[in-house]
Amino acid sequence: MSEIKPSNSKAIVSLIMGVLSLFIPFIGIILGILGLIFASKSKQEIKLTGESGNGLVTAGKVCSIVGIILNVLVILIFLVFFYFVVNTDITTY
């Protein structure tokens, strides 16, 4: 009979951080970076211990990268928006 290998806990944390980085604005950059760190550490542990979780690591990396990119784009859009709002020459008096 085949044994069921437990999933690596850091791989699960990596996936959670990656998914949260997609949905939490501004803080998502930090969560995405943490997700990438946990993904790289869990990949090393999976090679050493033989645990399962390679799919979780891959999904965590992808979600973290996409979350970082989306958060950077949102910040750039806000900066451009506020730049144009501040630099308008509309006077109310």
PDB file of N, CA and C in Angstrom:
ATOM      1  N   MET A   1       0.839  -1.183   0.000  1.00  0.00           N
ATOM      2  CA  MET A   1       0.000   0.000   0.000  1.00  0.00           C
ATOM      3  C   MET A   1       0.880   1.241   0.000  1.00  0.00           C
ATOM      4  N   SER A   2       0.364   2.275  -0.583  1.00  0.00           N
ATOM      5  CA  SER A   2       1.131   3.515  -0.652  1.00  0.00           C
ATOM      6  C   SER A   2       0.797   4.401   0.541  1.00  0.00           C
ATOM      7  N   GLU A   3       1.811   5.085   0.984  1.00  0.00           N
ATOM      8  CA  GLU A   3       1.635   6.002   2.109  1.00  0.00           C
ATOM      9  C   GLU A   3       1.166   7.361   1.602  1.00  0.00           C
ATOM     10  N   ILE A   4       0.365   8.023   2.398  1.00  0.00           N
ATOM     11  CA  ILE A   4      -0.033   9.383   2.084  1.00  0.00           C
ATOM     12  C   ILE A   4       0.973  10.309   2.759  1.00  0.00           C
ATOM     13  N   LYS A   5       1.701  11.053   1.948  1.00  0.00           N
ATOM     14  CA  LYS A   5       2.711  11.961   2.482  1.00  0.00           C
ATOM     15  C   LYS A   5       2.040  13.253   2.936  1.00  0.00           C
ATOM     16  N   PRO A   6       2.434  13.761   4.085  1.00  0.00           N
ATOM     17  CA  PRO A   6       1.844  15.026   4.541  1.00  0.00           C
ATOM     18  C   PRO A   6       2.346  16.196   3.700  1.00  0.00           C
ATOM     19  N   SER A   7       1.513  17.198   3.568  1.00  0.00           N
ATOM     20  CA  SER A   7       1.907  18.406   2.841  1.00  0.00           C
ATOM     21  C   SER A   7       2.834  19.251   3.706  1.00  0.00           C
ATOM     22  N   ASN A   8       3.743  19.899   3.064  1.00  0.00           N
ATOM     23  CA  ASN A   8       4.666  20.780   3.760  1.00  0.00           C
ATOM     24  C   ASN A   8       3.905  21.998   4.265  1.00  0.00           C
ATOM     25  N   SER A   9       4.086  22.333   5.531  1.00  0.00           N
ATOM     26  CA  SER A   9       3.324  23.438   6.127  1.00  0.00           C
ATOM     27  C   SER A   9       3.735  24.792   5.548  1.00  0.00           C
ATOM     28  N   LYS A  10       5.003  24.952   5.180  1.00  0.00           N
ATOM     29  CA  LYS A  10       5.435  26.214   4.591  1.00  0.00           C
ATOM     30  C   LYS A  10       4.857  26.397   3.191  1.00  0.00           C
ATOM     31  N   ALA A  11       4.584  25.294   2.512  1.00  0.00           N
ATOM     32  CA  ALA A  11       3.942  25.385   1.199  1.00  0.00           C
ATOM     33  C   ALA A  11       2.513  25.898   1.347  1.00  0.00           C
ATOM     34  N   ILE A  12       1.833  25.446   2.381  1.00  0.00           N
ATOM     35  CA  ILE A  12       0.471  25.917   2.636  1.00  0.00           C
ATOM     36  C   ILE A  12       0.486  27.398   2.994  1.00  0.00           C
ATOM     37  N   VAL A  13       1.447  27.798   3.833  1.00  0.00           N
ATOM     38  CA  VAL A  13       1.570  29.214   4.212  1.00  0.00           C
ATOM     39  C   VAL A  13       1.883  30.060   2.985  1.00  0.00           C
ATOM     40  N   SER A  14       2.715  29.549   2.097  1.00  0.00           N
ATOM     41  CA  SER A  14       3.046  30.261   0.868  1.00  0.00           C
ATOM     42  C   SER A  14       1.804  30.502   0.023  1.00  0.00           C
ATOM     43  N   LEU A  15       0.963  29.501  -0.105  1.00  0.00           N
ATOM     44  CA  LEU A  15      -0.267  29.656  -0.877  1.00  0.00           C
ATOM     45  C   LEU A  15      -1.211  30.656  -0.215  1.00  0.00           C
ATOM     46  N   ILE A  16      -1.334  30.595   1.089  1.00  0.00           N
ATOM     47  CA  ILE A  16      -2.214  31.528   1.804  1.00  0.00           C
ATOM     48  C   ILE A  16      -1.717  32.961   1.635  1.00  0.00           C
ATOM     49  N   MET A  17      -0.420  33.166   1.796  1.00  0.00           N
ATOM     50  CA  MET A  17       0.142  34.515   1.633  1.00  0.00           C
ATOM     51  C   MET A  17      -0.059  35.010   0.199  1.00  0.00           C
ATOM     52  N   GLY A  18       0.117  34.135  -0.777  1.00  0.00           N
ATOM     53  CA  GLY A  18      -0.068  34.525  -2.170  1.00  0.00           C
ATOM     54  C   GLY A  18      -1.494  34.924  -2.469  1.00  0.00           C
ATOM     55  N   VAL A  19      -2.457  34.166  -1.966  1.00  0.00           N
ATOM     56  CA  VAL A  19      -3.859  34.488  -2.198  1.00  0.00           C
ATOM     57  C   VAL A  19      -4.235  35.784  -1.481  1.00  0.00           C
ATOM     58  N   LEU A  20      -3.756  35.966  -0.261  1.00  0.00           N
ATOM     59  CA  LEU A  20      -4.049  37.207   0.457  1.00  0.00           C
ATOM     60  C   LEU A  20      -3.427  38.421  -0.231  1.00  0.00           C
ATOM     61  N   SER A  21      -2.273  38.229  -0.864  1.00  0.00           N
ATOM     62  CA  SER A  21      -1.644  39.355  -1.562  1.00  0.00           C
ATOM     63  C   SER A  21      -2.475  39.817  -2.747  1.00  0.00           C
ATOM     64  N   LEU A  22      -3.319  38.932  -3.264  1.00  0.00           N
ATOM     65  CA  LEU A  22      -4.192  39.324  -4.372  1.00  0.00           C
ATOM     66  C   LEU A  22      -5.343  40.211  -3.916  1.00  0.00           C
ATOM     67  N   PHE A  23      -5.803  40.028  -2.692  1.00  0.00           N
ATOM     68  CA  PHE A  23      -7.031  40.674  -2.247  1.00  0.00           C
ATOM     69  C   PHE A  23      -6.847  41.812  -1.257  1.00  0.00           C
ATOM     70  N   ILE A  24      -5.674  41.960  -0.669  1.00  0.00           N
ATOM     71  CA  ILE A  24      -5.459  43.022   0.313  1.00  0.00           C
ATOM     72  C   ILE A  24      -4.581  44.098  -0.324  1.00  0.00           C
ATOM     73  N   PRO A  25      -5.171  45.272  -0.602  1.00  0.00           N
ATOM     74  CA  PRO A  25      -4.384  46.311  -1.260  1.00  0.00           C
ATOM     75  C   PRO A  25      -3.300  46.883  -0.347  1.00  0.00           C
ATOM     76  N   PHE A  26      -2.225  47.317  -0.953  1.00  0.00           N
ATOM     77  CA  PHE A  26      -1.063  47.957  -0.339  1.00  0.00           C
ATOM     78  C   PHE A  26      -0.264  46.979   0.536  1.00  0.00           C
ATOM     79  N   ILE A  27      -0.882  46.308   1.470  1.00  0.00           N
ATOM     80  CA  ILE A  27      -0.176  45.336   2.307  1.00  0.00           C
ATOM     81  C   ILE A  27       0.143  44.077   1.490  1.00  0.00           C
ATOM     82  N   GLY A  28      -0.535  43.926   0.364  1.00  0.00           N
ATOM     83  CA  GLY A  28      -0.327  42.769  -0.488  1.00  0.00           C
ATOM     84  C   GLY A  28       1.090  42.629  -1.009  1.00  0.00           C
ATOM     85  N   ILE A  29       1.808  43.735  -1.131  1.00  0.00           N
ATOM     86  CA  ILE A  29       3.211  43.655  -1.567  1.00  0.00           C
ATOM     87  C   ILE A  29       4.031  42.902  -0.531  1.00  0.00           C
ATOM     88  N   ILE A  30       3.834  43.244   0.720  1.00  0.00           N
ATOM     89  CA  ILE A  30       4.568  42.569   1.800  1.00  0.00           C
ATOM     90  C   ILE A  30       4.171  41.096   1.872  1.00  0.00           C
ATOM     91  N   LEU A  31       2.870  40.835   1.757  1.00  0.00           N
ATOM     92  CA  LEU A  31       2.402  39.449   1.798  1.00  0.00           C
ATOM     93  C   LEU A  31       2.935  38.646   0.617  1.00  0.00           C
ATOM     94  N   GLY A  32       3.013  39.272  -0.556  1.00  0.00           N
ATOM     95  CA  GLY A  32       3.560  38.592  -1.728  1.00  0.00           C
ATOM     96  C   GLY A  32       5.030  38.244  -1.564  1.00  0.00           C
ATOM     97  N   ILE A  33       5.782  39.161  -0.991  1.00  0.00           N
ATOM     98  CA  ILE A  33       7.205  38.899  -0.756  1.00  0.00           C
ATOM     99  C   ILE A  33       7.362  37.769   0.261  1.00  0.00           C
ATOM    100  N   LEU A  34       6.557  37.807   1.320  1.00  0.00           N
ATOM    101  CA  LEU A  34       6.608  36.720   2.305  1.00  0.00           C
ATOM    102  C   LEU A  34       6.208  35.384   1.667  1.00  0.00           C
ATOM    103  N   GLY A  35       5.219  35.422   0.776  1.00  0.00           N
ATOM    104  CA  GLY A  35       4.813  34.209   0.078  1.00  0.00           C
ATOM    105  C   GLY A  35       5.938  33.629  -0.763  1.00  0.00           C
ATOM    106  N   LEU A  36       6.699  34.493  -1.432  1.00  0.00           N
ATOM    107  CA  LEU A  36       7.839  34.013  -2.219  1.00  0.00           C
ATOM    108  C   LEU A  36       8.930  33.428  -1.333  1.00  0.00           C
ATOM    109  N   ILE A  37       9.164  34.044  -0.181  1.00  0.00           N
ATOM    110  CA  ILE A  37      10.178  33.531   0.746  1.00  0.00           C
ATOM    111  C   ILE A  37       9.768  32.158   1.270  1.00  0.00           C
ATOM    112  N   PHE A  38       8.513  32.026   1.698  1.00  0.00           N
ATOM    113  CA  PHE A  38       8.041  30.734   2.184  1.00  0.00           C
ATOM    114  C   PHE A  38       8.057  29.681   1.075  1.00  0.00           C
ATOM    115  N   ALA A  39       7.776  30.082  -0.159  1.00  0.00           N
ATOM    116  CA  ALA A  39       7.778  29.131  -1.269  1.00  0.00           C
ATOM    117  C   ALA A  39       9.181  28.588  -1.520  1.00  0.00           C
ATOM    118  N   SER A  40      10.175  29.456  -1.475  1.00  0.00           N
ATOM    119  CA  SER A  40      11.538  28.976  -1.731  1.00  0.00           C
ATOM    120  C   SER A  40      12.040  28.078  -0.600  1.00  0.00           C
ATOM    121  N   LYS A  41      11.700  28.443   0.632  1.00  0.00           N
ATOM    122  CA  LYS A  41      12.116  27.610   1.762  1.00  0.00           C
ATOM    123  C   LYS A  41      11.398  26.257   1.748  1.00  0.00           C
ATOM    124  N   SER A  42      10.115  26.259   1.393  1.00  0.00           N
ATOM    125  CA  SER A  42       9.380  24.994   1.388  1.00  0.00           C
ATOM    126  C   SER A  42       9.848  24.095   0.249  1.00  0.00           C
ATOM    127  N   LYS A  43      10.250  24.682  -0.870  1.00  0.00           N
ATOM    128  CA  LYS A  43      10.770  23.878  -1.987  1.00  0.00           C
ATOM    129  C   LYS A  43      12.027  23.120  -1.557  1.00  0.00           C
ATOM    130  N   GLN A  44      12.885  23.802  -0.791  1.00  0.00           N
ATOM    131  CA  GLN A  44      14.097  23.152  -0.285  1.00  0.00           C
ATOM    132  C   GLN A  44      13.736  22.035   0.699  1.00  0.00           C
ATOM    133  N   GLU A  45      12.774  22.293   1.586  1.00  0.00           N
ATOM    134  CA  GLU A  45      12.378  21.282   2.565  1.00  0.00           C
ATOM    135  C   GLU A  45      11.731  20.074   1.896  1.00  0.00           C
ATOM    136  N   ILE A  46      10.963  20.314   0.853  1.00  0.00           N
ATOM    137  CA  ILE A  46      10.307  19.206   0.145  1.00  0.00           C
ATOM    138  C   ILE A  46      11.349  18.306  -0.506  1.00  0.00           C
ATOM    139  N   LYS A  47      12.406  18.895  -1.042  1.00  0.00           N
ATOM    140  CA  LYS A  47      13.473  18.084  -1.636  1.00  0.00           C
ATOM    141  C   LYS A  47      14.172  17.232  -0.586  1.00  0.00           C
ATOM    142  N   LEU A  48      14.352  17.794   0.604  1.00  0.00           N
ATOM    143  CA  LEU A  48      15.067  17.059   1.654  1.00  0.00           C
ATOM    144  C   LEU A  48      14.201  15.998   2.327  1.00  0.00           C
ATOM    145  N   THR A  49      12.945  16.330   2.619  1.00  0.00           N
ATOM    146  CA  THR A  49      12.117  15.431   3.416  1.00  0.00           C
ATOM    147  C   THR A  49      11.227  14.517   2.590  1.00  0.00           C
ATOM    148  N   GLY A  50      10.989  14.848   1.341  1.00  0.00           N
ATOM    149  CA  GLY A  50      10.125  14.020   0.513  1.00  0.00           C
ATOM    150  C   GLY A  50       8.646  14.240   0.763  1.00  0.00           C
ATOM    151  N   GLU A  51       8.295  15.345   1.409  1.00  0.00           N
ATOM    152  CA  GLU A  51       6.892  15.641   1.655  1.00  0.00           C
ATOM    153  C   GLU A  51       6.211  16.033   0.344  1.00  0.00           C
ATOM    154  N   SER A  52       4.888  16.071   0.374  1.00  0.00           N
ATOM    155  CA  SER A  52       4.161  16.537  -0.799  1.00  0.00           C
ATOM    156  C   SER A  52       3.931  18.037  -0.667  1.00  0.00           C
ATOM    157  N   GLY A  53       3.521  18.661  -1.759  1.00  0.00           N
ATOM    158  CA  GLY A  53       3.233  20.084  -1.716  1.00  0.00           C
ATOM    159  C   GLY A  53       3.860  20.875  -2.845  1.00  0.00           C
ATOM    160  N   ASN A  54       4.372  20.199  -3.867  1.00  0.00           N
ATOM    161  CA  ASN A  54       4.966  20.923  -4.994  1.00  0.00           C
ATOM    162  C   ASN A  54       3.942  21.790  -5.708  1.00  0.00           C
ATOM    163  N   GLY A  55       2.722  21.301  -5.835  1.00  0.00           N
ATOM    164  CA  GLY A  55       1.672  22.093  -6.469  1.00  0.00           C
ATOM    165  C   GLY A  55       1.310  23.313  -5.655  1.00  0.00           C
ATOM    166  N   LEU A  56       1.304  23.149  -4.334  1.00  0.00           N
ATOM    167  CA  LEU A  56       1.021  24.287  -3.456  1.00  0.00           C
ATOM    168  C   LEU A  56       2.103  25.352  -3.585  1.00  0.00           C
ATOM    169  N   VAL A  57       3.344  24.904  -3.692  1.00  0.00           N
ATOM    170  CA  VAL A  57       4.462  25.843  -3.830  1.00  0.00           C
ATOM    171  C   VAL A  57       4.331  26.623  -5.134  1.00  0.00           C
ATOM    172  N   THR A  58       4.018  25.917  -6.210  1.00  0.00           N
ATOM    173  CA  THR A  58       3.877  26.579  -7.506  1.00  0.00           C
ATOM    174  C   THR A  58       2.723  27.572  -7.492  1.00  0.00           C
ATOM    175  N   ALA A  59       1.601  27.166  -6.938  1.00  0.00           N
ATOM    176  CA  ALA A  59       0.443  28.068  -6.851  1.00  0.00           C
ATOM    177  C   ALA A  59       0.754  29.261  -5.957  1.00  0.00           C
ATOM    178  N   GLY A  60       1.472  29.034  -4.865  1.00  0.00           N
ATOM    179  CA  GLY A  60       1.860  30.132  -3.978  1.00  0.00           C
ATOM    180  C   GLY A  60       2.771  31.133  -4.663  1.00  0.00           C
ATOM    181  N   LYS A  61       3.729  30.634  -5.453  1.00  0.00           N
ATOM    182  CA  LYS A  61       4.627  31.525  -6.180  1.00  0.00           C
ATOM    183  C   LYS A  61       3.867  32.359  -7.204  1.00  0.00           C
ATOM    184  N   VAL A  62       2.990  31.703  -7.952  1.00  0.00           N
ATOM    185  CA  VAL A  62       2.245  32.411  -8.985  1.00  0.00           C
ATOM    186  C   VAL A  62       1.342  33.476  -8.365  1.00  0.00           C
ATOM    187  N   CYS A  63       0.614  33.111  -7.331  1.00  0.00           N
ATOM    188  CA  CYS A  63      -0.273  34.083  -6.667  1.00  0.00           C
ATOM    189  C   CYS A  63       0.522  35.229  -6.059  1.00  0.00           C
ATOM    190  N   SER A  64       1.670  34.933  -5.485  1.00  0.00           N
ATOM    191  CA  SER A  64       2.496  35.984  -4.880  1.00  0.00           C
ATOM    192  C   SER A  64       3.009  36.951  -5.934  1.00  0.00           C
ATOM    193  N   ILE A  65       3.486  36.432  -7.050  1.00  0.00           N
ATOM    194  CA  ILE A  65       4.011  37.295  -8.115  1.00  0.00           C
ATOM    195  C   ILE A  65       2.903  38.149  -8.705  1.00  0.00           C
ATOM    196  N   VAL A  66       1.755  37.541  -8.985  1.00  0.00           N
ATOM    197  CA  VAL A  66       0.632  38.298  -9.535  1.00  0.00           C
ATOM    198  C   VAL A  66       0.142  39.335  -8.525  1.00  0.00           C
ATOM    199  N   GLY A  67       0.109  38.973  -7.245  1.00  0.00           N
ATOM    200  CA  GLY A  67      -0.308  39.913  -6.212  1.00  0.00           C
ATOM    201  C   GLY A  67       0.627  41.104  -6.103  1.00  0.00           C
ATOM    202  N   ILE A  68       1.927  40.866  -6.189  1.00  0.00           N
ATOM    203  CA  ILE A  68       2.896  41.963  -6.132  1.00  0.00           C
ATOM    204  C   ILE A  68       2.707  42.889  -7.333  1.00  0.00           C
ATOM    205  N   ILE A  69       2.565  42.307  -8.520  1.00  0.00           N
ATOM    206  CA  ILE A  69       2.399  43.120  -9.732  1.00  0.00           C
ATOM    207  C   ILE A  69       1.119  43.945  -9.653  1.00  0.00           C
ATOM    208  N   LEU A  70       0.025  43.329  -9.227  1.00  0.00           N
ATOM    209  CA  LEU A  70      -1.239  44.068  -9.127  1.00  0.00           C
ATOM    210  C   LEU A  70      -1.164  45.197  -8.109  1.00  0.00           C
ATOM    211  N   ASN A  71      -0.528  44.943  -6.981  1.00  0.00           N
ATOM    212  CA  ASN A  71      -0.410  45.990  -5.958  1.00  0.00           C
ATOM    213  C   ASN A  71       0.466  47.140  -6.421  1.00  0.00           C
ATOM    214  N   VAL A  72       1.534  46.844  -7.137  1.00  0.00           N
ATOM    215  CA  VAL A  72       2.382  47.910  -7.673  1.00  0.00           C
ATOM    216  C   VAL A  72       1.599  48.731  -8.687  1.00  0.00           C
ATOM    217  N   LEU A  73       0.811  48.066  -9.538  1.00  0.00           N
ATOM    218  CA  LEU A  73      -0.007  48.804 -10.500  1.00  0.00           C
ATOM    219  C   LEU A  73      -1.042  49.681  -9.815  1.00  0.00           C
ATOM    220  N   VAL A  74      -1.674  49.181  -8.765  1.00  0.00           N
ATOM    221  CA  VAL A  74      -2.661  49.972  -8.033  1.00  0.00           C
ATOM    222  C   VAL A  74      -2.003  51.198  -7.407  1.00  0.00           C
ATOM    223  N   ILE A  75      -0.835  51.030  -6.834  1.00  0.00           N
ATOM    224  CA  ILE A  75      -0.129  52.162  -6.232  1.00  0.00           C
ATOM    225  C   ILE A  75       0.245  53.190  -7.301  1.00  0.00           C
ATOM    226  N   LEU A  76       0.714  52.725  -8.467  1.00  0.00           N
ATOM    227  CA  LEU A  76       1.054  53.654  -9.540  1.00  0.00           C
ATOM    228  C   LEU A  76      -0.176  54.401 -10.043  1.00  0.00           C
ATOM    229  N   ILE A  77      -1.309  53.712 -10.152  1.00  0.00           N
ATOM    230  CA  ILE A  77      -2.542  54.369 -10.591  1.00  0.00           C
ATOM    231  C   ILE A  77      -2.961  55.437  -9.584  1.00  0.00           C
ATOM    232  N   PHE A  78      -2.877  55.133  -8.283  1.00  0.00           N
ATOM    233  CA  PHE A  78      -3.209  56.130  -7.271  1.00  0.00           C
ATOM    234  C   PHE A  78      -2.272  57.332  -7.346  1.00  0.00           C
ATOM    235  N   LEU A  79      -0.976  57.080  -7.533  1.00  0.00           N
ATOM    236  CA  LEU A  79      -0.031  58.189  -7.616  1.00  0.00           C
ATOM    237  C   LEU A  79      -0.313  59.078  -8.817  1.00  0.00           C
ATOM    238  N   VAL A  80      -0.595  58.490  -9.965  1.00  0.00           N
ATOM    239  CA  VAL A  80      -0.907  59.273 -11.160  1.00  0.00           C
ATOM    240  C   VAL A  80      -2.213  60.042 -10.954  1.00  0.00           C
ATOM    241  N   PHE A  81      -3.209  59.389 -10.377  1.00  0.00           N
ATOM    242  CA  PHE A  81      -4.485  60.059 -10.123  1.00  0.00           C
ATOM    243  C   PHE A  81      -4.303  61.269  -9.210  1.00  0.00           C
ATOM    244  N   PHE A  82      -3.600  61.101  -8.108  1.00  0.00           N
ATOM    245  CA  PHE A  82      -3.402  62.207  -7.182  1.00  0.00           C
ATOM    246  C   PHE A  82      -2.517  63.301  -7.772  1.00  0.00           C
ATOM    247  N   TYR A  83      -1.586  62.917  -8.633  1.00  0.00           N
ATOM    248  CA  TYR A  83      -0.764  63.925  -9.304  1.00  0.00           C
ATOM    249  C   TYR A  83      -1.629  64.831 -10.160  1.00  0.00           C
ATOM    250  N   PHE A  84      -2.550  64.245 -10.924  1.00  0.00           N
ATOM    251  CA  PHE A  84      -3.413  65.053 -11.778  1.00  0.00           C
ATOM    252  C   PHE A  84      -4.449  65.832 -10.973  1.00  0.00           C
ATOM    253  N   VAL A  85      -4.893  65.313  -9.855  1.00  0.00           N
ATOM    254  CA  VAL A  85      -5.845  66.047  -9.018  1.00  0.00           C
ATOM    255  C   VAL A  85      -5.175  67.262  -8.390  1.00  0.00           C
ATOM    256  N   VAL A  86      -3.950  67.109  -7.929  1.00  0.00           N
ATOM    257  CA  VAL A  86      -3.244  68.210  -7.268  1.00  0.00           C
ATOM    258  C   VAL A  86      -2.821  69.273  -8.276  1.00  0.00           C
ATOM    259  N   ASN A  87      -2.482  68.883  -9.490  1.00  0.00           N
ATOM    260  CA  ASN A  87      -1.952  69.830 -10.458  1.00  0.00           C
ATOM    261  C   ASN A  87      -3.007  70.431 -11.373  1.00  0.00           C
ATOM    262  N   THR A  88      -4.257  70.349 -11.065  1.00  0.00           N
ATOM    263  CA  THR A  88      -5.264  71.023 -11.875  1.00  0.00           C
ATOM    264  C   THR A  88      -5.324  72.489 -11.480  1.00  0.00           C
ATOM    265  N   ASP A  89      -5.616  73.339 -12.426  1.00  0.00           N
ATOM    266  CA  ASP A  89      -5.642  74.784 -12.183  1.00  0.00           C
ATOM    267  C   ASP A  89      -7.059  75.301 -11.980  1.00  0.00           C
ATOM    268  N   ILE A  90      -7.904  74.518 -11.408  1.00  0.00           N
ATOM    269  CA  ILE A  90      -9.277  74.927 -11.170  1.00  0.00           C
ATOM    270  C   ILE A  90      -9.346  75.673  -9.847  1.00  0.00           C
ATOM    271  N   THR A  91      -9.874  76.859  -9.878  1.00  0.00           N
ATOM    272  CA  THR A  91     -10.051  77.637  -8.657  1.00  0.00           C
ATOM    273  C   THR A  91     -11.553  77.770  -8.395  1.00  0.00           C
ATOM    274  N   THR A  92     -11.905  77.807  -7.150  1.00  0.00           N
ATOM    275  CA  THR A  92     -13.325  77.861  -6.793  1.00  0.00           C
ATOM    276  C   THR A  92     -13.751  79.261  -6.372  1.00  0.00           C
ATOM    277  N   TYR A  93     -12.869  80.245  -6.385  1.00  0.00           N
ATOM    278  CA  TYR A  93     -13.260  81.587  -5.981  1.00  0.00           C
ATOM    279  C   TYR A  93     -12.868  82.625  -7.004  1.00  0.00           C
TER     280      TYR A  93
END
